[in-house]
Amino acid sequence: MRKIPVFTAALALVIAGTAACGSSSSPSSGKGGQAGSAAAFDPKTCQGGTLEVLNQASISKLDPARIYTSGGGNIPSLLFRTLTTRNRLPGQEGAKPAPDLATDLGTPSDGAKTWTYHLKDNLFFEDGTPITSDDVKYGIERSFAPELSGGAPYLRDWLVDASGYQGPYKQPEGIKAIETPDPKTIIFHLSKPEGDFPLLATATQFAPVPKAKDTGVDYEKHPVSSGPYMVATFEKKKTLDLVRNPHWSAATDPLRYACPDKINITAGLESAVINQRIATGSGQDANAVTTDTTVGPDQLAQLGSNPDLAKRVSKGEFPATTYLAFNPKVKPFDDIRVREAISYAVNRSTAVNAAGGTAVAGASTTFLPPQKALGYQPYDYFPAGATGNPAKAKELLAQAGYPNGLSITLDHEADDADNLGPKLATAIQDALKAAGITVTLKPSDDSGYRDVTGKPSTEPGLSLQYWGADWPSGGPFLIPIFDGRQIIDSGGNFNLAQLNDPAVNAEIDAINQITDPAQAQARWGALDAKLGQQALTVPLFYEKDVYLFGKNIKNAVPDGWRGQYDLARISVK
Amino acid sequence: MIGYVVRRLVGAVIVLLVLSAVVYGLFYAGPSNPALLACGKGCTPDHLAEVKSAMGLDKSLGDQYLSFLHGIFFGHDYSSGPSVRSCPAPCLGYSFETDQSVTSILTSALPVSASLALGALVLSLLLGVGSGLVTVLSGRRWLDRGLNAVVLLGYSTPVFLVALVLLIVFCSDLKWLPFPNYVPLTQNPGQWAQNLLLPWIALALIGSASYARMTRAQMLETLSEDHVRTARAYGLSERRVITGHVLRGALTPLVTMAAIDLAAIMTSAVLTESMFGLPGIGHALVDAVHGGDLPVIVGVTVAAGSLYILANALADILYAAIDPRVELA
Amino acid sequence: MTQTVLTEEAAADPGPSSPPLPRAALWRRLRHDKAAATGLVIIAVMVLVAVFAPVLTALEGQDPTTQHSELVDSAVGTPLGAHGGISGSHWLGVEPQTGRDLFARLVYGARISLGIAFGATAIQVLIGVSIGIAAGLGGRLVDSALGRLTDLSLAFPYVLFAIGLMAIVPDSIPRPLVLAVVIALVAWGGTARLARGQTLSLKTRDYVAAAKLSGAPPLRVARREILPGLVTPVLTYAALLVPSNMIAEAGLSFLGVGIRPPTPSWGQMLSQGTTWFRPDVLYVLVPGGALFVTLLAFTLLADGVRRILDPKNTEVAP
């Protein structure tokens, strides 16, 4: 999935010099900032307090139909329960789905083309009305409405005859492929076997929406909550304050502890400010966390000498790859030797440095990031070493007919918020220079960037891209990127290589039928390795999610799915 | 006098209209895709079409500008399909990216910039006028030279350097103050002042330079004027001479200068706001630029420009009112 | 970043509009004015550094864009080695994160920063003098219209305007040029006002009146009679514009809307340096110091020149 857009001004503030800033007269509770060791943490006694969430990205969407999450997201998961959710545990266990509204992970039938779910008992919305299967169906249907655009694309393709559905406002008869024979049962009819369906069911589109309270585009002003918290105040782009949902019952929701009584989310802050405030932790900041700002260079530099700060760092990994994307329909990238030459020439050390160093990024030569759940298989067909192999690159260019070098353009974002900006672009430019390739940088602001690169007719020959796992499996990582049937000519395309190889498509379909994760993993890995030979992308690095948390925060354990600590499970007491 | 006031205000309004037309024209007819910019990040083709029709970008530029003006007085409803986004008067545009009217963005940004400007101005005046007065009245040469040197230093330092040094010294090394984090006056006056202290000092250190110099020049000039010599000849004590006769003449120009400065700081303290993380007007503009939020860019520029122009007009009127020597032609 | 008050004062009271003093006398005075002389020397050094940047970096054996990942800590990004990585081959150390040579970036940055400052000043003078003379020599209508135009330019918070303009300019045009033009476009008002005032006062001089009476075309009158009289005040004023424009460019680059990487500019380096202050203080001190020293030099020079040219010299020379 695309990274959640961060709206940041690329300003560097003088926070570096003030990291230790802060009056010590803060009334922080003396419980000490011990990192959450599960042994010392007891969810039964964690209730109370107010959690502060400091974020960069403004909260631009709060409508479950429009939010694109992986595993239900962090903040959205506080409001929206889904059929299944991520298992919220560290390590491999966390990469699995677990039942949320449903009683189990769903029963497949008809060769995994039909999936049946039963809802738990005693599920209520924030206003006390019971949650029924119709509400889940309605929630999915409204995500098809064009005015509520956004979210993961899979359902359109997977549900039988749903690709042309225009949403319940225009077609109130709904989607026939979703059946609700009784208020506790929901059945999905898919056009092909999908072993990963329970993983897709963690998406926020699977959150129930009561039709009676649906106000269309205004619904996000106060979406009806099915989760442990509900909206108290919502000021778009700035703040979102949550209070407890009185009708949520912990008995039906063993995965969410919901410790704090209140959660205050402040958005639009500078990344350096966020890190500094959490590190210093004066006043309310002792109860602060962040869900979108990795630790900055200043705090990283202090970790060695500041043991207290070092304890307040959560280190996880969200499967994601930053890479160079070729458009093989544009010269000279139609020649595989040129693509290989560039693969040899890249300097992954400077690229990783541009992203913030080895603490937050790791060099990668494979498209699949190195998480087992995705079926990662190591390969390095064009060994560039640590700093690139310009000699070999030159040799290949000469073979391709460019003995005197090459001039190309690299498209990238105008700011560094998503790590697809000038810092990484200049690192690439510098590395390719050594191989005789002159790179002209072409920055474009974010709105233009997605539009231009996502449309095959305007797609640039070479661009910086990022891709994350919609769920921890090789499927969502490879399908939108390499499946020929996923090419969207009108825009929003992710298959930038515009690859449409029947053999690859057939293999994808075959793997999708497998319900045993271990088997599927192995096949996805093999497919990635095979695709890697074509040099359709140049993987640069995978991400490491290193986040700070406040002095009073407990149980900030990164889960195996999203690599972050879970707001629904941390406590401030 | 009334005539002058009317003429000056009318002049200001004309300049305002021209300004708004120029700004609007420049940004919407400029070499960029306004709908795409207005649509903001994560813009899908559907959303883009919606934005285009809602903003009326299919109409001619002249029509668009007129409806923009109309919106300022009467409000504007941006409708496309089922969704209607209302923008009550005075409507300076609608930010589709953040889903709020530009006016509401400004309303929350204005108090921050005003707080910053007011405090900085007061401090500048105190510091500047004070040191100017002290220097002239004491008559000591080394003070005078010292002041000149400090003034020159003040002119040569960009504000972000001053801010940097202040933050490092007071926050990081000495740890006397916490890192600034804006708290509204209405919420907690004490914290409001404490958090704004460093930004005020940063701006005042530079701003006071000009006041110091001006005070000094004005004082010297006034001290040598006829009416002052007359007062002295009459035998008035030096103190009476200064307070009764010199100060008013010397400081009057400062008052009008201060009025303009207030507006200037409010609209131009972008760097200070960025350095200290203050969510004011300048910060809102920079955010809009980085986010490609065109309606906000245009709206804020027009609003800020208007503020500045009106302040200038008021300052002129004030000056004319106080100083009878000013020609009202 | 606002027009410094020095420039406003200068516009309001530009000193005498008498025929310029003989050059020799001016130089003598300048040499004796220590502050101004110091300023001049520093500026000369900076300009030389900027002009000979390629030579200097060749001497050092580095260039401003090559990244050296081996010279920075791979986990954190701070330069390896003491004092930001100073060594025989990296005279001022390296940048954090990228490992680019700091000395090379400093001297090339001088080119950009000084170049834009001078360029913007040149454009401002061009626009301002043209409009000022036209207003001064033209009839009431022309003067009135141009006067309103000048008012518009002056009475505007051009910081915001500059920021906004940078947002919509397409990226195909080289940034330094764009910056120089944008900065000049928003701030020519002071020069125009100055030129107009001087033109008006010169117009009343005998030799100008004589030229007009003899039927010389206005353009010639402008060129031969007015322009020489403008040289001194405009040059003095321009000396103050340069630091003002430098601050403008530094500010815009600091905010991220000015010079884009990998092109070095002092403002942009400062903006990145502030994140790295604690681990690597040199990264702030180097561009910050360079900027400060250059600005101070210009201010000293301009102030000194004004003092030297002002016969009413009531100020005490430091």
PDB file of N, CA, C and O in Angstrom, chain C residues 13 26 31 36 106 112 115 119 136 146 165 192 203 211 228 247 269-270 291 302:
ATOM      1  N   ASP C  13      15.873  59.547   3.204  1.00  0.00           N
ATOM      2  CA  ASP C  13      16.837  60.640   3.247  1.00  0.00           C
ATOM      3  C   ASP C  13      18.140  60.195   2.618  1.00  0.00           C
ATOM      4  O   ASP C  13      19.056  59.748   3.302  1.00  0.00           O
ATOM      5  N   LEU C  26      37.136  60.499  -2.090  1.00  0.00           N
ATOM      6  CA  LEU C  26      36.298  59.437  -1.529  1.00  0.00           C
ATOM      7  C   LEU C  26      37.155  58.281  -1.017  1.00  0.00           C
ATOM      8  O   LEU C  26      36.975  57.779   0.086  1.00  0.00           O
ATOM      9  N   ARG C  31      39.497  54.901   3.179  1.00  0.00           N
ATOM     10  CA  ARG C  31      40.621  54.190   3.801  1.00  0.00           C
ATOM     11  C   ARG C  31      40.737  54.536   5.269  1.00  0.00           C
ATOM     12  O   ARG C  31      41.117  53.708   6.068  1.00  0.00           O
ATOM     13  N   ALA C  36      34.412  50.867   7.631  1.00  0.00           N
ATOM     14  CA  ALA C  36      34.030  50.672   6.234  1.00  0.00           C
ATOM     15  C   ALA C  36      35.121  49.936   5.471  1.00  0.00           C
ATOM     16  O   ALA C  36      34.849  49.071   4.635  1.00  0.00           O
ATOM     17  N   LEU C 106      30.674  25.203   1.076  1.00  0.00           N
ATOM     18  CA  LEU C 106      30.693  26.581   1.533  1.00  0.00           C
ATOM     19  C   LEU C 106      31.074  27.520   0.407  1.00  0.00           C
ATOM     20  O   LEU C 106      30.412  28.539   0.177  1.00  0.00           O
ATOM     21  N   ILE C 112      26.442  30.987  -5.006  1.00  0.00           N
ATOM     22  CA  ILE C 112      24.987  31.062  -5.119  1.00  0.00           C
ATOM     23  C   ILE C 112      24.465  32.230  -4.308  1.00  0.00           C
ATOM     24  O   ILE C 112      23.742  33.093  -4.810  1.00  0.00           O
ATOM     25  N   GLY C 115      25.837  35.496  -5.565  1.00  0.00           N
ATOM     26  CA  GLY C 115      25.339  35.697  -6.924  1.00  0.00           C
ATOM     27  C   GLY C 115      23.897  36.156  -6.926  1.00  0.00           C
ATOM     28  O   GLY C 115      23.524  37.104  -7.614  1.00  0.00           O
ATOM     29  N   GLY C 119      22.692  39.686  -8.043  1.00  0.00           N
ATOM     30  CA  GLY C 119      21.780  39.651  -9.183  1.00  0.00           C
ATOM     31  C   GLY C 119      20.465  40.343  -8.871  1.00  0.00           C
ATOM     32  O   GLY C 119      19.973  41.166  -9.648  1.00  0.00           O
ATOM     33  N   GLY C 136       9.820  60.695 -12.296  1.00  0.00           N
ATOM     34  CA  GLY C 136      10.316  62.027 -12.020  1.00  0.00           C
ATOM     35  C   GLY C 136      10.234  62.960 -13.214  1.00  0.00           C
ATOM     36  O   GLY C 136       9.884  64.122 -13.088  1.00  0.00           O
ATOM     37  N   LEU C 146       2.693  55.730 -11.766  1.00  0.00           N
ATOM     38  CA  LEU C 146       3.863  54.990 -11.299  1.00  0.00           C
ATOM     39  C   LEU C 146       3.998  55.076  -9.788  1.00  0.00           C
ATOM     40  O   LEU C 146       4.469  54.150  -9.137  1.00  0.00           O
ATOM     41  N   LEU C 165       5.009  33.068  -4.479  1.00  0.00           N
ATOM     42  CA  LEU C 165       5.457  33.013  -5.862  1.00  0.00           C
ATOM     43  C   LEU C 165       6.337  31.801  -6.112  1.00  0.00           C
ATOM     44  O   LEU C 165       6.222  31.127  -7.133  1.00  0.00           O
ATOM     45  N   ALA C 192      12.930  52.699  -6.473  1.00  0.00           N
ATOM     46  CA  ALA C 192      12.129  53.568  -7.338  1.00  0.00           C
ATOM     47  C   ALA C 192      11.842  54.880  -6.630  1.00  0.00           C
ATOM     48  O   ALA C 192      11.948  55.964  -7.214  1.00  0.00           O
ATOM     49  N   LYS C 203      15.874  67.701 -11.294  1.00  0.00           N
ATOM     50  CA  LYS C 203      15.150  68.356 -12.386  1.00  0.00           C
ATOM     51  C   LYS C 203      15.208  69.877 -12.255  1.00  0.00           C
ATOM     52  O   LYS C 203      15.136  70.592 -13.240  1.00  0.00           O
ATOM     53  N   ALA C 211      19.193  71.863 -20.430  1.00  0.00           N
ATOM     54  CA  ALA C 211      19.147  70.790 -21.428  1.00  0.00           C
ATOM     55  C   ALA C 211      17.738  70.644 -21.978  1.00  0.00           C
ATOM     56  O   ALA C 211      17.530  70.489 -23.182  1.00  0.00           O
ATOM     57  N   PRO C 228      23.879  60.521 -14.140  1.00  0.00           N
ATOM     58  CA  PRO C 228      25.122  60.681 -13.377  1.00  0.00           C
ATOM     59  C   PRO C 228      24.866  61.145 -11.944  1.00  0.00           C
ATOM     60  O   PRO C 228      25.552  60.726 -11.018  1.00  0.00           O
ATOM     61  N   ILE C 247      19.764  38.061   2.941  1.00  0.00           N
ATOM     62  CA  ILE C 247      18.906  37.536   4.001  1.00  0.00           C
ATOM     63  C   ILE C 247      17.636  36.951   3.398  1.00  0.00           C
ATOM     64  O   ILE C 247      17.142  35.918   3.854  1.00  0.00           O
ATOM     65  N   MET C 269      21.938  25.332   3.843  1.00  0.00           N
ATOM     66  CA  MET C 269      22.828  24.575   4.732  1.00  0.00           C
ATOM     67  C   MET C 269      22.467  24.849   6.187  1.00  0.00           C
ATOM     68  O   MET C 269      22.465  23.939   7.016  1.00  0.00           O
ATOM     69  N   LEU C 270      22.139  26.106   6.488  1.00  0.00           N
ATOM     70  CA  LEU C 270      21.742  26.448   7.846  1.00  0.00           C
ATOM     71  C   LEU C 270      20.475  25.701   8.236  1.00  0.00           C
ATOM     72  O   LEU C 270      20.351  25.187   9.336  1.00  0.00           O
ATOM     73  N   LEU C 291      27.656  33.636   6.674  1.00  0.00           N
ATOM     74  CA  LEU C 291      26.546  34.543   6.392  1.00  0.00           C
ATOM     75  C   LEU C 291      26.652  35.799   7.255  1.00  0.00           C
ATOM     76  O   LEU C 291      26.569  36.925   6.766  1.00  0.00           O
ATOM     77  N   ALA C 302      28.297  49.907   3.871  1.00  0.00           N
ATOM     78  CA  ALA C 302      27.227  50.809   3.467  1.00  0.00           C
ATOM     79  C   ALA C 302      27.087  51.962   4.444  1.00  0.00           C
ATOM     80  O   ALA C 302      26.946  53.122   4.061  1.00  0.00           O
TER      81      ALA C 302
END
